[in-house]
Amino acid sequence: MKKIISIILVALMLTTILASCGGKKGQTLDDIKKSGELVVYTEAGFAPFEFVYNNEVVGVDIAICEEIAKEIGVELVVKDVAFNTILGAIESGKAAIGAAGITITPERAEQVDFSMPYTTSKQYIIVKVDSDIASYADLAGKKIGVQLGTSSDFIISDAINGTEDDDGNHVAGDFEGTGATVSTYANPNLAAVNLEGDKLDAVVTDMLPAQLIVNNSNGAYKCFELVYPDGSLTDESYGLCVAKGNTELMEVINKVLTNLIETGKIDEYIIYYSTEVVAD
Ligand code: ARG
């Protein structure tokens, strides 16, 4: 009898654990409608896409998600979390949508599903205004800051540590052996403050966040595009993400995005959150 009870207990526990994982598809459209809330995870140190203004998270991604919540007929709930935890939270169903200026990459697309791209970006390098760093190649031997888990982090960490090819052979990185170092921060703003006092020589982040950090620096910083020595560029596209296979929610997202792109709303949001409502 005891044995049977413990088997039942274990079975019950397993069901609860599985249920609390939110199932395979994360938060479905039905789940969202039932709860009345669209839970969006972001990292709010990334103006103009998401930043804190008057104690509230606002920005381009939030404006987009407001429209998605409106389309579904539920309330938008935005949570500010560490950037490198967003994809996992979407997968496990803690949040329905990840909206954080997330670059669509093949590796990330193995973990989550991405919407259509809603804007493009490039990598930018921020330095002090009197710095003699004027190109990507000049980062050799330098102290470089990035936001943890971002494309900037991957680019700079690979350049410093090297990578592996398909056969497992080491491929030297551009800055390997030059003494260059990479330090990771919770967001690019927290990295940029370390340019003061020369704790860092450069910060690498996405274009618009870099330009706003420079605009807010009272002339202390400047920035320029990351161009590889062979002239190639770092073109990236942003997408919203949902759990793999969450197709009904994705259809709503893409419908709203198509409309916002076609009516020029995304461009309007970018201008508005870069010039009118801006992070301090
Ligand atoms: N686009 C870059 C990436 O996906 C950086 C995104 C950082 N976003 C943020 N909200 N902090 O890796």
XYZ file of C-alpha atoms and ligand atoms in Angstrom:
292
model
C 0.000 0.000 0.000
C 2.756 2.374 1.051
C 4.525 1.632 -2.211
C 1.426 2.460 -4.248
C 0.962 5.738 -2.390
C 4.538 6.760 -2.990
C 4.258 5.853 -6.679
C 1.127 8.012 -6.936
C 2.875 10.838 -5.098
C 5.876 10.713 -7.425
C 3.550 10.666 -10.444
C 1.657 13.676 -9.090
C 4.905 15.544 -8.453
C 6.119 14.830 -11.976
C 2.851 16.118 -13.468
C 3.122 19.325 -11.443
C 6.730 19.816 -12.475
C 5.872 19.270 -16.151
C 2.823 21.558 -15.938
C 4.843 24.316 -14.292
C 7.258 24.173 -17.209
C 4.371 25.550 -19.258
C 4.342 22.719 -21.777
C 6.169 22.571 -25.045
C 4.784 25.691 -26.687
C 5.373 28.140 -23.844
C 2.430 30.490 -23.320
C -0.157 29.886 -26.028
C -2.693 32.420 -27.253
C -5.329 30.590 -25.184
C -3.206 30.793 -22.017
C -2.762 34.524 -22.598
C -6.467 35.148 -23.170
C -7.385 33.116 -20.084
C -4.930 34.963 -17.836
C -5.831 38.353 -19.350
C -2.136 39.252 -19.447
C 0.536 39.326 -22.130
C 3.801 38.861 -20.237
C 6.811 40.308 -22.074
C 10.405 39.929 -20.918
C 12.984 42.572 -21.802
C 16.199 44.141 -20.491
C 15.493 47.836 -20.056
C 18.959 49.324 -20.454
C 18.762 49.580 -24.213
C 17.273 52.895 -25.346
C 15.490 53.622 -27.659
C 14.196 50.029 -27.697
C 13.548 49.706 -23.944
C 14.459 51.950 -21.038
C 13.069 53.201 -17.766
C 11.284 56.564 -17.921
C 9.356 57.919 -14.923
C 9.674 54.500 -13.241
C 8.096 52.776 -16.222
C 9.646 50.640 -18.945
C 9.001 52.325 -22.323
C 10.508 52.228 -25.804
C 10.076 50.911 -29.342
C 9.707 47.243 -28.319
C 7.206 48.127 -25.595
C 5.134 50.244 -28.016
C 5.062 47.265 -30.406
C 3.990 44.899 -27.606
C 1.236 47.347 -26.539
C -0.226 46.919 -30.026
C 0.028 43.121 -29.776
C -1.706 43.140 -26.370
C -4.425 45.399 -27.804
C -4.907 43.036 -30.765
C -5.324 40.061 -28.390
C -7.484 42.125 -26.029
C -5.374 41.664 -22.880
C -3.203 43.777 -20.617
C 0.526 44.160 -21.253
C 2.859 43.211 -18.394
C 6.542 44.061 -18.945
C 9.309 42.513 -16.844
C 12.857 43.894 -16.800
C 15.293 40.935 -16.505
C 18.914 40.049 -17.352
C 19.260 39.905 -21.154
C 20.873 36.456 -21.155
C 17.883 34.922 -19.318
C 15.183 36.040 -21.778
C 15.299 33.139 -24.255
C 15.198 30.538 -21.451
C 12.166 32.265 -19.890
C 10.336 32.164 -23.222
C 11.188 28.492 -23.662
C 9.934 27.568 -20.187
C 6.742 29.621 -20.544
C 7.527 32.199 -17.827
C 6.920 34.869 -20.439
C 5.004 34.803 -23.724
C 7.190 37.162 -25.763
C 10.832 38.230 -25.638
C 11.150 41.820 -26.891
C 14.596 43.269 -26.340
C 16.143 44.370 -29.627
C 17.016 40.690 -30.013
C 19.148 39.933 -33.063
C 17.845 36.996 -35.073
C 20.633 34.388 -35.269
C 20.620 30.720 -36.372
C 21.826 29.605 -32.898
C 19.013 31.458 -31.099
C 16.487 30.180 -33.668
C 17.259 26.665 -32.408
C 15.973 27.684 -28.973
C 12.997 29.972 -29.831
C 10.917 31.051 -32.844
C 11.493 34.540 -34.249
C 8.963 36.898 -35.808
C 9.575 38.695 -39.073
C 12.394 41.235 -38.704
C 11.051 44.661 -37.628
C 14.246 46.717 -37.880
C 17.947 46.348 -38.673
C 21.086 47.314 -36.782
C 24.879 47.205 -36.896
C 27.593 46.938 -34.266
C 29.076 50.252 -33.113
C 32.215 51.037 -31.129
C 32.038 53.732 -28.411
C 35.261 55.390 -27.210
C 36.212 58.544 -25.324
C 36.234 61.594 -27.557
C 40.044 61.938 -27.349
C 40.702 58.204 -27.954
C 43.016 57.182 -30.758
C 40.939 54.058 -31.414
C 39.453 54.743 -34.846
C 38.742 51.284 -36.248
C 37.893 47.700 -35.262
C 41.551 46.725 -35.829
C 42.597 49.348 -33.248
C 40.863 47.260 -30.550
C 43.887 44.908 -30.517
C 45.370 44.907 -27.003
C 42.526 47.033 -25.599
C 40.065 46.644 -22.701
C 36.642 46.155 -24.272
C 33.231 46.199 -22.576
C 30.042 44.508 -23.849
C 26.583 43.542 -22.600
C 26.565 39.917 -21.420
C 25.100 37.420 -23.870
C 24.627 39.878 -26.747
C 25.899 39.725 -30.308
C 28.539 42.289 -29.286
C 29.693 39.879 -26.565
C 29.923 36.978 -29.063
C 31.825 39.046 -31.664
C 34.392 40.423 -29.212
C 34.767 37.232 -27.142
C 35.359 35.218 -30.328
C 37.894 37.781 -31.564
C 39.787 37.500 -28.272
C 39.470 33.752 -27.566
C 39.261 32.411 -31.104
C 36.674 29.900 -32.305
C 36.498 26.257 -33.367
C 35.796 25.080 -36.897
C 33.522 22.118 -37.698
C 36.404 19.665 -37.208
C 37.146 21.059 -33.763
C 40.296 22.893 -34.860
C 41.109 26.188 -33.208
C 40.676 29.236 -35.430
C 42.603 32.240 -34.137
C 40.568 35.372 -33.362
C 41.483 38.836 -34.662
C 42.677 39.985 -31.213
C 43.949 36.663 -29.859
C 47.329 37.052 -28.184
C 47.224 40.862 -28.422
C 46.418 41.277 -24.704
C 42.898 42.499 -25.499
C 40.339 41.722 -22.770
C 36.550 41.553 -22.706
C 34.433 42.521 -19.689
C 30.705 41.841 -19.563
C 28.057 44.131 -18.055
C 24.291 43.969 -17.457
C 23.725 46.551 -20.204
C 25.726 48.876 -22.502
C 25.115 51.958 -20.311
C 26.764 50.252 -17.346
C 29.655 49.311 -19.632
C 30.032 52.851 -20.981
C 30.442 54.468 -17.538
C 33.684 52.474 -17.283
C 35.191 54.468 -20.154
C 35.598 57.151 -17.495
C 38.756 56.567 -15.520
C 39.938 54.387 -18.424
C 38.726 51.148 -16.865
C 37.663 50.359 -20.424
C 39.078 51.613 -23.725
C 36.001 50.820 -25.808
C 32.420 49.555 -25.569
C 30.788 47.601 -28.374
C 27.004 47.647 -28.727
C 24.202 48.098 -31.283
C 23.958 51.291 -33.373
C 21.044 53.264 -31.886
C 21.880 52.457 -28.234
C 25.495 53.492 -28.979
C 24.393 56.762 -30.584
C 22.094 57.604 -27.649
C 24.844 56.836 -25.123
C 27.100 59.246 -27.040
C 24.331 61.901 -27.259
C 23.816 61.690 -23.489
C 27.540 61.889 -22.682
C 27.875 65.697 -22.848
C 30.562 65.382 -25.478
C 32.642 62.829 -23.529
C 32.227 59.946 -26.023
C 32.094 59.347 -29.757
C 31.145 56.238 -31.741
C 31.625 54.677 -35.154
C 30.507 51.578 -37.041
C 32.372 48.283 -36.635
C 33.866 47.452 -40.053
C 36.034 44.335 -40.376
C 39.490 44.715 -41.996
C 38.167 43.058 -45.187
C 35.418 45.688 -45.380
C 32.597 43.390 -44.283
C 29.886 44.675 -41.934
C 27.845 43.347 -39.024
C 24.316 43.680 -40.393
C 21.756 42.380 -37.898
C 17.938 42.186 -37.808
C 15.752 42.337 -34.715
C 12.831 39.993 -34.098
C 10.390 39.278 -31.283
C 10.588 35.725 -29.987
C 8.120 33.143 -28.683
C 8.457 29.506 -27.625
C 9.113 27.015 -30.426
C 5.915 25.938 -32.140
C 3.793 28.734 -30.626
C 2.338 29.456 -34.074
C -0.978 31.070 -33.094
C 0.740 33.769 -31.036
C 3.335 34.214 -33.795
C 0.576 34.826 -36.354
C -0.818 37.677 -34.250
C 2.683 39.124 -33.757
C 3.487 39.054 -37.477
C 0.108 40.547 -38.369
C 0.684 43.471 -35.974
C 4.309 43.906 -37.140
C 3.317 43.916 -40.820
C 0.806 46.653 -40.108
C 3.243 48.726 -37.995
C 5.981 48.428 -40.638
C 3.660 49.280 -43.555
C 2.199 52.333 -41.826
C 5.645 53.653 -40.846
C 4.841 53.321 -37.136
C 8.089 51.537 -36.215
C 10.108 54.417 -37.689
C 7.900 56.853 -35.762
C 8.500 54.950 -32.504
C 12.267 54.994 -33.139
C 12.268 58.770 -33.648
C 9.928 59.355 -30.702
C 11.983 57.289 -28.240
C 15.275 58.735 -29.524
C 14.301 62.413 -29.458
C 11.106 63.099 -27.456
C 10.961 60.610 -24.622
C 14.585 59.784 -23.875
C 16.437 57.945 -21.137
C 18.292 60.152 -18.669
N 20.897 43.015 -30.534
C 21.784 42.500 -29.544
C 21.559 41.034 -29.332
O 20.517 40.527 -29.621
C 21.689 43.239 -28.224
C 20.340 43.286 -27.604
C 20.352 43.855 -26.201
N 19.034 44.166 -25.785
C 18.652 44.699 -24.607
N 17.417 44.966 -24.423
N 19.522 44.910 -23.692
O 22.404 40.330 -28.877
